[in-house]
Amino acid sequence: MTSLESATNPAHEVPDVSQLVVGVLGGTGDQGRGLALRLAKAGQQVIIGSRDTARAEASAAELGVGVRGADNATVARESDVVIVAVPWDGHAATLTALRGELAGKIVVDCVNPLGFDKQGAYALKPEEGSAAQQAAALLPDSRVTAAFHHLSAVLLLDESVERIDTDVMVLGEDRDATDVVRALAGRIPGMRGVFAGRLRNAHQVEALVANLISVNRRYKAHAGLRITDV
């Protein structure tokens, strides 16, 4: 595909998301804080959440760039798009508690169910098939998508790194919702959102993080992904 064809391909078109408020559940963890920082630096309105309001506010103040902190329920209510970046062992409980607040919202699940042993990281397979499918089952009134799985928290939080050259695989049933998430990914310098299928295909995307952890350990790197010929 030539650059001209890429520029005129309707599949590459994304909506204007500059006025949307993005909330991050688990926003005091490294992944959540990193995503909040990058999106805020790109001009997005961002709120990070925690079960502990004071902790969320302190983390937001540390990040700066206009990020606000609040309890998880407030974040869910006041955001248009909510990124779920909580630990896997708290995933179901967090979403169940926020089902009402998340109704009607675009929910972006970036949780990777992983186990660790002496041989390193390995993928877990939830009963529902994936973390994203569990989210969809728990949040029937939300527009659940899956994205941002393969990003290095170290790079996200390192402000000396101006560009993070990687693609973000975006999955979901609602094409308008996945387009919004693709657009958010594209606001971060170096990133591009790429539609990668329905939620039934989320398990292998989540599981691939175990491979990237192995790559990073072997090569002392912060590896990402690029999709070719798109």
Tab-separated table of C-alpha atoms in Angstrom:
chain	number	residue	atom	x	y	z
A	1	MET	CA	0.000	0.000	0.000
A	2	THR	CA	1.413	3.408	-0.945
A	3	SER	CA	1.366	6.367	1.432
A	4	LEU	CA	-1.311	8.004	-0.747
A	5	GLU	CA	-3.500	4.902	-0.615
A	6	SER	CA	-3.026	4.757	3.151
A	7	ALA	CA	-4.034	8.401	3.537
A	8	THR	CA	-7.222	7.943	1.479
A	9	ASN	CA	-8.240	4.530	2.815
A	10	PRO	CA	-11.502	4.999	4.777
A	11	ALA	CA	-10.352	2.326	7.233
A	12	HIS	CA	-7.717	4.780	8.484
A	13	GLU	CA	-10.206	7.529	9.279
A	14	VAL	CA	-10.822	8.265	12.955
A	15	PRO	CA	-13.132	10.705	14.773
A	16	ASP	CA	-12.120	13.839	16.633
A	17	VAL	CA	-11.724	12.785	20.268
A	18	SER	CA	-9.977	15.899	21.571
A	19	GLN	CA	-12.900	16.940	23.790
A	20	LEU	CA	-13.509	13.548	25.402
A	21	VAL	CA	-12.713	13.005	29.066
A	22	VAL	CA	-10.639	9.861	29.627
A	23	GLY	CA	-10.727	8.098	32.984
A	24	VAL	CA	-8.177	5.518	34.086
A	25	LEU	CA	-9.191	2.916	36.666
A	26	GLY	CA	-6.037	1.667	38.293
A	27	GLY	CA	-4.532	5.029	37.532
A	28	THR	CA	-2.089	4.872	40.424
A	29	GLY	CA	-0.316	1.793	39.009
A	30	ASP	CA	2.550	2.174	36.558
A	31	GLN	CA	0.571	1.260	33.425
A	32	GLY	CA	-2.369	3.468	34.332
A	33	ARG	CA	-0.172	6.402	35.307
A	34	GLY	CA	1.836	6.054	32.122
A	35	LEU	CA	-1.232	6.074	29.902
A	36	ALA	CA	-2.683	9.018	31.830
A	37	LEU	CA	0.542	10.975	31.424
A	38	ARG	CA	0.827	10.372	27.684
A	39	LEU	CA	-2.805	11.165	26.948
A	40	ALA	CA	-2.721	14.313	29.081
A	41	LYS	CA	0.475	15.491	27.384
A	42	ALA	CA	-1.339	14.991	24.081
A	43	GLY	CA	-4.047	17.396	25.266
A	44	GLN	CA	-6.664	14.959	26.533
A	45	GLN	CA	-8.653	15.647	29.702
A	46	VAL	CA	-7.680	12.806	32.062
A	47	ILE	CA	-8.883	11.645	35.475
A	48	ILE	CA	-7.124	8.823	37.319
A	49	GLY	CA	-8.933	6.671	39.847
A	50	SER	CA	-8.242	4.586	42.898
A	51	ARG	CA	-10.268	3.084	45.705
A	52	ASP	CA	-8.437	5.640	47.871
A	53	THR	CA	-9.266	9.197	46.796
A	54	ALA	CA	-6.246	10.691	48.549
A	55	ARG	CA	-3.929	8.286	46.777
A	56	ALA	CA	-5.450	9.160	43.397
A	57	GLU	CA	-5.133	12.880	44.068
A	58	ALA	CA	-1.509	12.514	45.163
A	59	SER	CA	-0.644	10.478	42.067
A	60	ALA	CA	-2.385	13.015	39.823
A	61	ALA	CA	-0.463	15.892	41.440
A	62	GLU	CA	2.784	14.016	40.832
A	63	LEU	CA	1.958	13.561	37.142
A	64	GLY	CA	0.869	17.169	36.644
A	65	VAL	CA	-0.133	18.208	33.071
A	66	GLY	CA	-3.707	18.796	34.230
A	67	VAL	CA	-4.417	15.215	35.366
A	68	ARG	CA	-7.056	15.009	38.115
A	69	GLY	CA	-7.486	12.293	40.731
A	70	ALA	CA	-10.684	10.893	42.251
A	71	ASP	CA	-12.234	7.713	43.579
A	72	ASN	CA	-13.062	5.051	41.005
A	73	ALA	CA	-16.814	5.704	41.015
A	74	THR	CA	-16.329	9.415	40.318
A	75	VAL	CA	-13.899	8.642	37.519
A	76	ALA	CA	-16.387	6.257	35.930
A	77	ARG	CA	-19.236	8.780	36.178
A	78	GLU	CA	-17.325	11.798	34.872
A	79	SER	CA	-15.476	10.170	31.964
A	80	ASP	CA	-16.577	9.499	28.402
A	81	VAL	CA	-14.004	6.755	27.907
A	82	VAL	CA	-12.734	4.620	30.780
A	83	ILE	CA	-9.488	2.646	30.573
A	84	VAL	CA	-9.322	-0.372	32.887
A	85	ALA	CA	-5.728	-0.845	34.066
A	86	VAL	CA	-6.298	-2.637	37.361
A	87	PRO	CA	-4.451	-5.791	38.474
A	88	TRP	CA	-6.001	-8.982	37.103
A	89	ASP	CA	-6.860	-10.292	40.563
A	90	GLY	CA	-9.045	-7.234	41.193
A	91	HIS	CA	-10.532	-7.006	37.698
A	92	ALA	CA	-13.908	-8.669	38.230
A	93	ALA	CA	-14.603	-7.068	41.603
A	94	THR	CA	-13.750	-3.569	40.371
A	95	LEU	CA	-15.958	-3.780	37.307
A	96	THR	CA	-18.848	-5.384	39.153
A	97	ALA	CA	-18.842	-2.564	41.694
A	98	LEU	CA	-18.897	0.071	38.920
A	99	ARG	CA	-21.460	-1.500	36.601
A	100	GLY	CA	-23.935	1.347	37.070
A	101	GLU	CA	-21.408	4.152	36.677
A	102	LEU	CA	-19.934	2.553	33.543
A	103	ALA	CA	-23.283	2.072	31.774
A	104	GLY	CA	-23.233	3.734	28.363
A	105	LYS	CA	-19.487	4.427	28.512
A	106	ILE	CA	-16.752	3.209	26.198
A	107	VAL	CA	-14.677	0.885	28.367
A	108	VAL	CA	-11.138	0.037	27.227
A	109	ASP	CA	-9.780	-3.079	28.908
A	110	CYS	CA	-5.970	-3.320	28.848
A	111	VAL	CA	-5.606	-5.971	31.553
A	112	ASN	CA	-3.336	-8.939	30.833
A	113	PRO	CA	-4.139	-12.084	32.861
A	114	LEU	CA	-0.694	-13.501	33.573
A	115	GLY	CA	0.931	-15.944	35.945
A	116	PHE	CA	4.594	-16.089	36.911
A	117	ASP	CA	6.811	-18.973	37.949
A	118	LYS	CA	10.504	-19.870	37.779
A	119	GLN	CA	10.271	-20.109	33.993
A	120	GLY	CA	8.881	-16.588	33.688
A	121	ALA	CA	5.539	-15.153	32.620
A	122	TYR	CA	2.751	-17.241	31.136
A	123	ALA	CA	-0.785	-16.469	29.982
A	124	LEU	CA	-3.853	-17.341	32.023
A	125	LYS	CA	-7.152	-18.000	30.267
A	126	PRO	CA	-10.194	-16.679	32.137
A	127	GLU	CA	-13.390	-18.683	32.126
A	128	GLU	CA	-14.954	-16.092	29.795
A	129	GLY	CA	-12.028	-16.424	27.370
A	130	SER	CA	-10.150	-13.201	28.119
A	131	ALA	CA	-10.129	-10.230	30.461
A	132	ALA	CA	-11.956	-8.201	27.822
A	133	GLN	CA	-14.680	-10.823	27.470
A	134	GLN	CA	-15.037	-10.938	31.240
A	135	ALA	CA	-15.467	-7.160	31.193
A	136	ALA	CA	-18.131	-7.434	28.488
A	137	ALA	CA	-20.000	-10.058	30.514
A	138	LEU	CA	-19.880	-7.947	33.675
A	139	LEU	CA	-20.765	-4.683	31.902
A	140	PRO	CA	-23.671	-5.494	29.575
A	141	ASP	CA	-24.645	-1.826	29.270
A	142	SER	CA	-21.137	-0.603	28.378
A	143	ARG	CA	-19.328	-0.506	25.029
A	144	VAL	CA	-16.375	-2.728	25.875
A	145	THR	CA	-13.202	-2.683	23.805
A	146	ALA	CA	-9.699	-4.062	24.346
A	147	ALA	CA	-6.485	-2.108	23.684
A	148	PHE	CA	-3.164	-0.791	25.061
A	149	HIS	CA	-1.947	-4.247	26.140
A	150	HIS	CA	1.575	-4.164	24.741
A	151	LEU	CA	2.907	-0.833	26.006
A	152	SER	CA	5.943	-0.536	28.249
A	153	ALA	CA	5.098	1.296	31.461
A	154	VAL	CA	8.762	2.278	31.705
A	155	LEU	CA	8.608	4.090	28.357
A	156	LEU	CA	5.221	5.618	29.091
A	157	LEU	CA	6.504	7.183	32.309
A	158	ASP	CA	9.869	8.304	30.931
A	159	GLU	CA	9.297	11.903	29.873
A	160	SER	CA	12.663	11.992	28.115
A	161	VAL	CA	11.133	9.585	25.561
A	162	GLU	CA	9.221	11.839	23.172
A	163	ARG	CA	7.861	9.149	20.839
A	164	ILE	CA	6.777	5.582	21.519
A	165	ASP	CA	6.930	3.864	18.159
A	166	THR	CA	4.390	1.071	18.393
A	167	ASP	CA	0.992	0.002	17.132
A	168	VAL	CA	-1.952	-0.499	19.460
A	169	MET	CA	-4.218	-3.419	18.589
A	170	VAL	CA	-7.850	-2.462	19.225
A	171	LEU	CA	-10.628	-5.054	19.488
A	172	GLY	CA	-14.357	-4.783	20.011
A	173	GLU	CA	-17.868	-5.419	18.733
A	174	ASP	CA	-18.827	-1.742	18.310
A	175	ARG	CA	-16.973	-0.216	15.343
A	176	ASP	CA	-17.652	3.364	16.443
A	177	ALA	CA	-16.210	2.594	19.872
A	178	THR	CA	-13.084	0.956	18.432
A	179	ASP	CA	-12.616	3.976	16.157
A	180	VAL	CA	-12.654	6.252	19.208
A	181	VAL	CA	-10.014	4.106	20.893
A	182	ARG	CA	-7.900	4.040	17.738
A	183	ALA	CA	-8.088	7.823	17.651
A	184	LEU	CA	-6.986	8.107	21.283
A	185	ALA	CA	-4.005	5.856	20.615
A	186	GLY	CA	-3.079	7.983	17.623
A	187	ARG	CA	-2.900	11.129	19.742
A	188	ILE	CA	0.213	9.786	21.464
A	189	PRO	CA	3.304	10.567	19.349
A	190	GLY	CA	4.607	7.457	17.599
A	191	MET	CA	1.525	5.337	18.270
A	192	ARG	CA	-1.134	4.140	15.886
A	193	GLY	CA	-4.391	2.356	16.660
A	194	VAL	CA	-5.140	-0.651	14.439
A	195	PHE	CA	-8.446	-2.516	14.456
A	196	ALA	CA	-7.638	-6.166	15.216
A	197	GLY	CA	-10.967	-7.991	15.427
A	198	ARG	CA	-13.776	-8.822	17.785
A	199	LEU	CA	-13.502	-9.482	21.501
A	200	ARG	CA	-13.460	-13.240	20.929
A	201	ASN	CA	-9.913	-12.701	19.645
A	202	ALA	CA	-8.730	-10.787	22.701
A	203	HIS	CA	-7.141	-13.742	24.500
A	204	GLN	CA	-4.202	-14.103	22.135
A	205	VAL	CA	-3.612	-10.334	22.221
A	206	GLU	CA	-3.534	-10.344	26.019
A	207	ALA	CA	-1.416	-13.515	26.063
A	208	LEU	CA	1.222	-12.051	23.747
A	209	VAL	CA	2.409	-9.872	26.635
A	210	ALA	CA	4.043	-12.981	28.136
A	211	ASN	CA	6.165	-13.262	24.980
A	212	LEU	CA	7.087	-9.586	25.096
A	213	ILE	CA	8.189	-9.944	28.715
A	214	SER	CA	10.519	-12.735	27.609
A	215	VAL	CA	11.833	-10.564	24.758
A	216	ASN	CA	12.458	-7.674	27.125
A	217	ARG	CA	14.279	-9.804	29.666
A	218	ARG	CA	16.514	-11.429	27.063
A	219	TYR	CA	17.395	-8.265	25.172
A	220	LYS	CA	17.138	-5.707	28.003
A	221	ALA	CA	14.565	-3.863	25.912
A	222	HIS	CA	11.086	-2.344	26.010
A	223	ALA	CA	9.660	-4.087	22.957
A	224	GLY	CA	6.459	-3.116	21.197
A	225	LEU	CA	4.630	-4.235	18.054
A	226	ARG	CA	4.273	-2.971	14.502
A	227	ILE	CA	1.649	-4.224	12.045
A	228	THR	CA	3.043	-4.218	8.503
A	229	ASP	CA	1.299	-3.326	5.223
A	230	VAL	CA	-1.561	-1.440	6.912
